[in-house]
Amino acid sequence: MNRYDRIATATAGTHLDVIRRVDSNDPFLEELAIGDILDDERTATLLAKALRGNTNLRRVMFRQYGYDMDHFHTVLSALSDTNVSKISVGPQSQILQYEGSYAMAVGTQLISLHSLTKLDLNACHIGPSGAIVLSALLADNDTLKELHLPENEIGDEGAVAVAHMLKNKNRALKEIVLDNNGIMAHGQLALRNAIFDDSSFEELARSNHVLQSYFYNPRSVFGKPVMNDILLSHAANLRSKSAKAAVTKKLKRMLYKKYRVNLNFECFLRMDAVFMPLVLGWMAQKCDIQMMYEFKPILLNLLEGREC
């Protein structure tokens, strides 16, 4: 099957042919690229009706710079009855560039699609306000796995909103692409703390242990002060089978960075006695003891109050 048989482009001169393919639930039609079909109310309505019975489409791409927004909402609402898992918007689309309740309404429709696992808003100029809207909508979302926001000018304000969502709420997203967004030191630190907050043991445990990437190219998002923490935390999340396993790996880095303590029994027992009860109690609750290998027997003895 040729790739072009799996993609239909709804642009001028092909509208009715595309609508027929969608309406017939063509099993070979997996991707739909929507262009100027939304300029006309009749074709937008026909497309929406066809979409409601389609179960084979997996990806929809909104390619045009600007749409009639009533027609756009009509088609977007119809997508809730499909199995579309990936939506791409833009580049240069304006649909999330509007202020306030309008952006919230569009964002709500996108995020509420039950089958959506990937949303690509590359170069849509959503700015800080759009990032704040999306972050609020994604706080309790448990279906979206990938959010691509490169070249959206979100700046520090938008980055802080994304970081707050990741640190305190969302545990479904595995990838957020933030390349080329003008994020400076303040925003970079917030994103770092979302996945590796070493200000205290409790904050480390509360960090996000699911997210596996912030970027295509790390240097387009982060500077040297936070780069290593970001990369190692992503690796810990990626390679861990549980949040406790990720916490354990991050704890090793935290103890070494802050106290120059290696997480093995010989070095650990040389820790200042004032810290040991706090560390032991926290580790027993938050860490994966099975990952500590040689350290495990002596830790268990200490927790149970036995001689080592």
mmCIF file of N, CA and C in Angstrom, residues 202-306:
data_model
loop_
_atom_site.group_PDB
_atom_site.id
_atom_site.type_symbol
_atom_site.label_atom_id
_atom_site.label_comp_id
_atom_site.label_asym_id
_atom_site.label_seq_id
_atom_site.Cartn_x
_atom_site.Cartn_y
_atom_site.Cartn_z
ATOM 1 N N GLU A 202 11.323 15.504 50.565
ATOM 2 C CA GLU A 202 9.907 15.443 50.200
ATOM 3 C C GLU A 202 9.669 16.034 48.817
ATOM 4 N N GLU A 203 10.330 17.138 48.508
ATOM 5 C CA GLU A 203 10.155 17.741 47.193
ATOM 6 C C GLU A 203 10.714 16.836 46.095
ATOM 7 N N LEU A 204 11.788 16.126 46.389
ATOM 8 C CA LEU A 204 12.314 15.167 45.414
ATOM 9 C C LEU A 204 11.290 14.079 45.139
ATOM 10 N N ALA A 205 10.656 13.584 46.195
ATOM 11 C CA ALA A 205 9.644 12.541 46.022
ATOM 12 C C ALA A 205 8.438 13.046 45.244
ATOM 13 N N ARG A 206 8.093 14.340 45.414
ATOM 14 C CA ARG A 206 6.937 14.922 44.737
ATOM 15 C C ARG A 206 7.226 15.266 43.284
ATOM 16 N N SER A 207 8.476 15.214 42.883
ATOM 17 C CA SER A 207 8.826 15.531 41.498
ATOM 18 C C SER A 207 8.160 14.551 40.542
ATOM 19 N N ASN A 208 8.100 14.947 39.272
ATOM 20 C CA ASN A 208 7.501 14.091 38.251
ATOM 21 C C ASN A 208 8.483 12.991 37.860
ATOM 22 N N HIS A 209 8.048 11.739 37.968
ATOM 23 C CA HIS A 209 8.912 10.602 37.663
ATOM 24 C C HIS A 209 8.416 9.831 36.435
ATOM 25 N N VAL A 210 7.648 10.531 35.595
ATOM 26 C CA VAL A 210 7.079 9.929 34.381
ATOM 27 C C VAL A 210 7.662 10.553 33.118
ATOM 28 N N LEU A 211 7.798 11.892 33.100
ATOM 29 C CA LEU A 211 8.247 12.598 31.898
ATOM 30 C C LEU A 211 9.640 12.140 31.467
ATOM 31 N N GLN A 212 9.793 11.889 30.164
ATOM 32 C CA GLN A 212 11.052 11.344 29.650
ATOM 33 C C GLN A 212 11.794 12.286 28.714
ATOM 34 N N SER A 213 11.175 13.393 28.309
ATOM 35 C CA SER A 213 11.877 14.320 27.423
ATOM 36 C C SER A 213 11.195 15.678 27.394
ATOM 37 N N TYR A 214 12.034 16.738 27.285
ATOM 38 C CA TYR A 214 11.564 18.098 27.110
ATOM 39 C C TYR A 214 11.905 18.657 25.727
ATOM 40 N N PHE A 215 12.561 17.899 24.874
ATOM 41 C CA PHE A 215 13.186 18.552 23.721
ATOM 42 C C PHE A 215 13.486 17.590 22.572
ATOM 43 N N TYR A 216 13.757 18.178 21.393
ATOM 44 C CA TYR A 216 14.456 17.496 20.309
ATOM 45 C C TYR A 216 15.958 17.671 20.520
ATOM 46 N N ASN A 217 16.360 18.919 20.753
ATOM 47 C CA ASN A 217 17.763 19.257 20.983
ATOM 48 C C ASN A 217 17.868 19.955 22.338
ATOM 49 N N PRO A 218 18.510 19.334 23.337
ATOM 50 C CA PRO A 218 18.524 19.920 24.683
ATOM 51 C C PRO A 218 19.102 21.322 24.738
ATOM 52 N N ARG A 219 20.058 21.629 23.866
ATOM 53 C CA ARG A 219 20.691 22.940 23.895
ATOM 54 C C ARG A 219 19.766 24.045 23.393
ATOM 55 N N SER A 220 18.674 23.669 22.746
ATOM 56 C CA SER A 220 17.724 24.683 22.300
ATOM 57 C C SER A 220 16.733 25.042 23.409
ATOM 58 N N VAL A 221 16.838 24.348 24.550
ATOM 59 C CA VAL A 221 15.938 24.616 25.675
ATOM 60 C C VAL A 221 16.701 24.999 26.933
ATOM 61 N N PHE A 222 17.793 24.271 27.233
ATOM 62 C CA PHE A 222 18.451 24.407 28.531
ATOM 63 C C PHE A 222 19.913 24.841 28.412
ATOM 64 N N GLY A 223 20.352 25.569 29.443
ATOM 65 C CA GLY A 223 21.747 25.952 29.565
ATOM 66 C C GLY A 223 22.491 25.008 30.494
ATOM 67 N N LYS A 224 23.791 25.223 30.636
ATOM 68 C CA LYS A 224 24.649 24.328 31.410
ATOM 69 C C LYS A 224 24.237 24.171 32.878
ATOM 70 N N PRO A 225 23.764 25.223 33.564
ATOM 71 C CA PRO A 225 23.471 25.069 34.994
ATOM 72 C C PRO A 225 22.471 23.963 35.332
ATOM 73 N N VAL A 226 21.552 23.660 34.422
ATOM 74 C CA VAL A 226 20.533 22.633 34.727
ATOM 75 C C VAL A 226 20.611 21.425 33.795
ATOM 76 N N MET A 227 21.459 21.477 32.789
ATOM 77 C CA MET A 227 21.465 20.451 31.750
ATOM 78 C C MET A 227 21.672 19.039 32.292
ATOM 79 N N ASN A 228 22.692 18.840 33.126
ATOM 80 C CA ASN A 228 22.983 17.487 33.609
ATOM 81 C C ASN A 228 21.858 16.929 34.461
ATOM 82 N N ASP A 229 21.281 17.767 35.323
ATOM 83 C CA ASP A 229 20.159 17.302 36.145
ATOM 84 C C ASP A 229 18.982 16.889 35.269
ATOM 85 N N ILE A 230 18.713 17.667 34.231
ATOM 86 C CA ILE A 230 17.608 17.355 33.314
ATOM 87 C C ILE A 230 17.855 16.026 32.608
ATOM 88 N N LEU A 231 19.036 15.861 32.030
ATOM 89 C CA LEU A 231 19.340 14.652 31.263
ATOM 90 C C LEU A 231 19.315 13.411 32.151
ATOM 91 N N LEU A 232 19.911 13.494 33.329
ATOM 92 C CA LEU A 232 19.948 12.340 34.219
ATOM 93 C C LEU A 232 18.567 12.008 34.780
ATOM 94 N N SER A 233 17.760 13.019 35.011
ATOM 95 C CA SER A 233 16.402 12.771 35.512
ATOM 96 C C SER A 233 15.520 12.146 34.437
ATOM 97 N N HIS A 234 15.658 12.621 33.207
ATOM 98 C CA HIS A 234 14.928 11.980 32.108
ATOM 99 C C HIS A 234 15.347 10.517 31.966
ATOM 100 N N ALA A 235 16.645 10.263 32.072
ATOM 101 C CA ALA A 235 17.129 8.886 31.970
ATOM 102 C C ALA A 235 16.579 8.030 33.103
ATOM 103 N N ALA A 236 16.536 8.585 34.305
ATOM 104 C CA ALA A 236 15.994 7.841 35.451
ATOM 105 C C ALA A 236 14.531 7.505 35.231
ATOM 106 N N ASN A 237 13.748 8.472 34.733
ATOM 107 C CA ASN A 237 12.330 8.217 34.467
ATOM 108 C C ASN A 237 12.146 7.182 33.369
ATOM 109 N N LEU A 238 12.952 7.297 32.321
ATOM 110 C CA LEU A 238 12.831 6.395 31.174
ATOM 111 C C LEU A 238 13.159 4.953 31.552
ATOM 112 N N ARG A 239 14.180 4.764 32.375
ATOM 113 C CA ARG A 239 14.686 3.419 32.649
ATOM 114 C C ARG A 239 14.093 2.787 33.904
ATOM 115 N N SER A 240 13.189 3.475 34.561
ATOM 116 C CA SER A 240 12.617 2.952 35.798
ATOM 117 C C SER A 240 11.230 2.384 35.547
ATOM 118 N N LYS A 241 10.932 1.290 36.225
ATOM 119 C CA LYS A 241 9.639 0.632 36.068
ATOM 120 C C LYS A 241 8.599 1.188 37.039
ATOM 121 N N SER A 242 9.027 2.024 37.976
ATOM 122 C CA SER A 242 8.103 2.585 38.956
ATOM 123 C C SER A 242 8.625 3.932 39.415
ATOM 124 N N ALA A 243 7.732 4.720 40.040
ATOM 125 C CA ALA A 243 8.144 6.017 40.583
ATOM 126 C C ALA A 243 9.187 5.828 41.680
ATOM 127 N N LYS A 244 9.034 4.803 42.495
ATOM 128 C CA LYS A 244 10.005 4.557 43.566
ATOM 129 C C LYS A 244 11.394 4.267 43.003
ATOM 130 N N ALA A 245 11.431 3.539 41.901
ATOM 131 C CA ALA A 245 12.728 3.253 41.280
ATOM 132 C C ALA A 245 13.372 4.538 40.773
ATOM 133 N N ALA A 246 12.576 5.424 40.175
ATOM 134 C CA ALA A 246 13.114 6.697 39.695
ATOM 135 C C ALA A 246 13.585 7.569 40.852
ATOM 136 N N VAL A 247 12.806 7.585 41.939
ATOM 137 C CA VAL A 247 13.200 8.364 43.112
ATOM 138 C C VAL A 247 14.543 7.880 43.648
ATOM 139 N N THR A 248 14.727 6.568 43.675
ATOM 140 C CA THR A 248 15.971 6.005 44.193
ATOM 141 C C THR A 248 17.171 6.476 43.384
ATOM 142 N N LYS A 249 17.031 6.469 42.067
ATOM 143 C CA LYS A 249 18.132 6.921 41.210
ATOM 144 C C LYS A 249 18.401 8.407 41.406
ATOM 145 N N LYS A 250 17.345 9.197 41.555
ATOM 146 C CA LYS A 250 17.530 10.632 41.759
ATOM 147 C C LYS A 250 18.097 10.928 43.144
ATOM 148 N N LEU A 251 17.712 10.100 44.124
ATOM 149 C CA LEU A 251 18.254 10.280 45.472
ATOM 150 C C LEU A 251 19.770 10.094 45.482
ATOM 151 N N LYS A 252 20.253 9.132 44.739
ATOM 152 C CA LYS A 252 21.700 8.923 44.668
ATOM 153 C C LYS A 252 22.401 10.193 44.190
ATOM 154 N N ARG A 253 21.811 10.833 43.163
ATOM 155 C CA ARG A 253 22.414 12.068 42.655
ATOM 156 C C ARG A 253 22.295 13.186 43.685
ATOM 157 N N MET A 254 21.154 13.296 44.331
ATOM 158 C CA MET A 254 20.938 14.355 45.322
ATOM 159 C C MET A 254 21.915 14.221 46.487
ATOM 160 N N LEU A 255 22.079 13.010 47.021
ATOM 161 C CA LEU A 255 22.974 12.808 48.168
ATOM 162 C C LEU A 255 24.422 13.132 47.808
ATOM 163 N N TYR A 256 24.802 12.768 46.591
ATOM 164 C CA TYR A 256 26.182 13.044 46.206
ATOM 165 C C TYR A 256 26.390 14.542 45.956
ATOM 166 N N LYS A 257 25.439 15.185 45.251
ATOM 167 C CA LYS A 257 25.587 16.604 44.937
ATOM 168 C C LYS A 257 25.601 17.468 46.199
ATOM 169 N N LYS A 258 24.707 17.170 47.140
ATOM 170 C CA LYS A 258 24.548 18.044 48.299
ATOM 171 C C LYS A 258 25.468 17.680 49.463
ATOM 172 N N TYR A 259 25.737 16.371 49.628
ATOM 173 C CA TYR A 259 26.475 15.933 50.816
ATOM 174 C C TYR A 259 27.729 15.133 50.477
ATOM 175 N N ARG A 260 27.996 14.927 49.190
ATOM 176 C CA ARG A 260 29.120 14.110 48.738
ATOM 177 C C ARG A 260 29.063 12.711 49.357
ATOM 178 N N VAL A 261 27.858 12.181 49.465
ATOM 179 C CA VAL A 261 27.627 10.842 50.011
ATOM 180 C C VAL A 261 27.219 9.916 48.886
ATOM 181 N N ASN A 262 27.963 8.825 48.713
ATOM 182 C CA ASN A 262 27.576 7.800 47.749
ATOM 183 C C ASN A 262 26.605 6.836 48.408
ATOM 184 N N LEU A 263 25.608 6.411 47.650
ATOM 185 C CA LEU A 263 24.591 5.535 48.225
ATOM 186 C C LEU A 263 25.070 4.088 48.223
ATOM 187 N N ASN A 264 26.072 3.815 49.049
ATOM 188 C CA ASN A 264 26.456 2.434 49.357
ATOM 189 C C ASN A 264 26.770 2.392 50.836
ATOM 190 N N PHE A 265 26.775 1.216 51.427
ATOM 191 C CA PHE A 265 26.735 1.155 52.888
ATOM 192 C C PHE A 265 27.963 1.734 53.560
ATOM 193 N N GLU A 266 29.155 1.608 52.985
ATOM 194 C CA GLU A 266 30.353 2.095 53.657
ATOM 195 C C GLU A 266 30.358 3.620 53.747
ATOM 196 N N CYS A 267 30.067 4.287 52.626
ATOM 197 C CA CYS A 267 30.051 5.744 52.634
ATOM 198 C C CYS A 267 28.859 6.270 53.417
ATOM 199 N N PHE A 268 27.732 5.590 53.298
ATOM 200 C CA PHE A 268 26.522 6.070 53.945
ATOM 201 C C PHE A 268 26.682 6.107 55.461
ATOM 202 N N LEU A 269 27.353 5.095 56.036
ATOM 203 C CA LEU A 269 27.494 5.040 57.487
ATOM 204 C C LEU A 269 28.433 6.107 58.025
ATOM 205 N N ARG A 270 29.140 6.791 57.138
ATOM 206 C CA ARG A 270 29.984 7.893 57.576
ATOM 207 C C ARG A 270 29.230 9.226 57.537
ATOM 208 N N MET A 271 27.958 9.184 57.140
ATOM 209 C CA MET A 271 27.137 10.397 57.124
ATOM 210 C C MET A 271 26.984 10.937 58.540
ATOM 211 N N ASP A 272 26.899 12.247 58.655
ATOM 212 C CA ASP A 272 26.662 12.884 59.943
ATOM 213 C C ASP A 272 25.431 12.264 60.600
ATOM 214 N N ALA A 273 25.547 11.893 61.857
ATOM 215 C CA ALA A 273 24.479 11.171 62.549
ATOM 216 C C ALA A 273 23.164 11.945 62.575
ATOM 217 N N VAL A 274 23.229 13.268 62.525
ATOM 218 C CA VAL A 274 22.007 14.051 62.584
ATOM 219 C C VAL A 274 21.151 13.857 61.339
ATOM 220 N N PHE A 275 21.781 13.524 60.210
ATOM 221 C CA PHE A 275 21.035 13.327 58.976
ATOM 222 C C PHE A 275 20.475 11.915 58.821
ATOM 223 N N MET A 276 21.126 10.935 59.427
ATOM 224 C CA MET A 276 20.809 9.544 59.114
ATOM 225 C C MET A 276 19.360 9.150 59.396
ATOM 226 N N PRO A 277 18.776 9.480 60.571
ATOM 227 C CA PRO A 277 17.376 9.082 60.795
ATOM 228 C C PRO A 277 16.427 9.663 59.763
ATOM 229 N N LEU A 278 16.661 10.920 59.386
ATOM 230 C CA LEU A 278 15.803 11.556 58.388
ATOM 231 C C LEU A 278 15.901 10.846 57.053
ATOM 232 N N VAL A 279 17.141 10.549 56.649
ATOM 233 C CA VAL A 279 17.359 9.894 55.358
ATOM 234 C C VAL A 279 16.779 8.491 55.365
ATOM 235 N N LEU A 280 17.018 7.746 56.450
ATOM 236 C CA LEU A 280 16.536 6.365 56.522
ATOM 237 C C LEU A 280 15.014 6.296 56.492
ATOM 238 N N GLY A 281 14.376 7.156 57.270
ATOM 239 C CA GLY A 281 12.916 7.133 57.302
ATOM 240 C C GLY A 281 12.314 7.489 55.964
ATOM 241 N N TRP A 282 12.885 8.503 55.321
ATOM 242 C CA TRP A 282 12.382 8.920 54.013
ATOM 243 C C TRP A 282 12.583 7.831 52.971
ATOM 244 N N MET A 283 13.772 7.211 52.994
ATOM 245 C CA MET A 283 14.074 6.164 52.008
ATOM 246 C C MET A 283 13.149 4.978 52.162
ATOM 247 N N ALA A 284 12.832 4.632 53.392
ATOM 248 C CA ALA A 284 11.957 3.479 53.616
ATOM 249 C C ALA A 284 10.581 3.690 53.009
ATOM 250 N N GLN A 285 10.113 4.951 52.990
ATOM 251 C CA GLN A 285 8.788 5.242 52.448
ATOM 252 C C GLN A 285 8.789 5.480 50.951
ATOM 253 N N LYS A 286 9.845 6.123 50.440
ATOM 254 C CA LYS A 286 9.804 6.644 49.082
ATOM 255 C C LYS A 286 10.634 5.859 48.069
ATOM 256 N N CYS A 287 11.568 5.050 48.526
ATOM 257 C CA CYS A 287 12.517 4.436 47.592
ATOM 258 C C CYS A 287 12.228 2.958 47.359
ATOM 259 N N ASP A 288 12.873 2.448 46.355
ATOM 260 C CA ASP A 288 12.802 1.027 46.020
ATOM 261 C C ASP A 288 14.016 0.343 46.640
ATOM 262 N N ILE A 289 13.798 -0.279 47.787
ATOM 263 C CA ILE A 289 14.907 -0.893 48.534
ATOM 264 C C ILE A 289 15.589 -1.979 47.712
ATOM 265 N N GLN A 290 14.819 -2.641 46.842
ATOM 266 C CA GLN A 290 15.381 -3.730 46.045
ATOM 267 C C GLN A 290 16.498 -3.255 45.121
ATOM 268 N N MET A 291 16.533 -1.953 44.836
ATOM 269 C CA MET A 291 17.535 -1.429 43.910
ATOM 270 C C MET A 291 18.866 -1.129 44.578
ATOM 271 N N MET A 292 18.944 -1.276 45.888
ATOM 272 C CA MET A 292 20.126 -0.803 46.603
ATOM 273 C C MET A 292 21.191 -1.874 46.804
ATOM 274 N N TYR A 293 20.905 -3.091 46.382
ATOM 275 C CA TYR A 293 21.900 -4.149 46.322
ATOM 276 C C TYR A 293 22.658 -4.308 47.642
ATOM 277 N N GLU A 294 23.944 -4.009 47.671
ATOM 278 C CA GLU A 294 24.730 -4.203 48.882
ATOM 279 C C GLU A 294 24.207 -3.387 50.055
ATOM 280 N N PHE A 295 23.602 -2.261 49.750
ATOM 281 C CA PHE A 295 23.127 -1.393 50.813
ATOM 282 C C PHE A 295 21.889 -1.957 51.498
ATOM 283 N N LYS A 296 21.155 -2.834 50.830
ATOM 284 C CA LYS A 296 19.872 -3.312 51.339
ATOM 285 C C LYS A 296 19.973 -3.972 52.712
ATOM 286 N N PRO A 297 20.856 -4.951 52.960
ATOM 287 C CA PRO A 297 20.879 -5.621 54.269
ATOM 288 C C PRO A 297 21.144 -4.662 55.425
ATOM 289 N N ILE A 298 22.108 -3.781 55.263
ATOM 290 C CA ILE A 298 22.427 -2.880 56.369
ATOM 291 C C ILE A 298 21.327 -1.853 56.586
ATOM 292 N N LEU A 299 20.646 -1.428 55.502
ATOM 293 C CA LEU A 299 19.534 -0.500 55.652
ATOM 294 C C LEU A 299 18.402 -1.151 56.442
ATOM 295 N N LEU A 300 18.079 -2.383 56.105
ATOM 296 C CA LEU A 300 17.007 -3.083 56.811
ATOM 297 C C LEU A 300 17.355 -3.270 58.284
ATOM 298 N N ASN A 301 18.607 -3.588 58.570
ATOM 299 C CA ASN A 301 19.029 -3.730 59.962
ATOM 300 C C ASN A 301 18.881 -2.414 60.723
ATOM 301 N N LEU A 302 19.289 -1.326 60.086
ATOM 302 C CA LEU A 302 19.192 -0.022 60.736
ATOM 303 C C LEU A 302 17.722 0.376 60.990
ATOM 304 N N LEU A 303 16.888 0.094 59.997
ATOM 305 C CA LEU A 303 15.463 0.431 60.154
ATOM 306 C C LEU A 303 14.814 -0.374 61.254
ATOM 307 N N GLU A 304 15.274 -1.596 61.457
ATOM 308 C CA GLU A 304 14.691 -2.458 62.495
ATOM 309 C C GLU A 304 15.403 -2.321 63.828
ATOM 310 N N GLY A 305 16.429 -1.482 63.899
ATOM 311 C CA GLY A 305 17.119 -1.225 65.150
ATOM 312 C C GLY A 305 18.086 -2.310 65.575
ATOM 313 N N ARG A 306 18.541 -3.144 64.645
ATOM 314 C CA ARG A 306 19.460 -4.221 64.987
ATOM 315 C C ARG A 306 20.889 -3.769 64.793
#
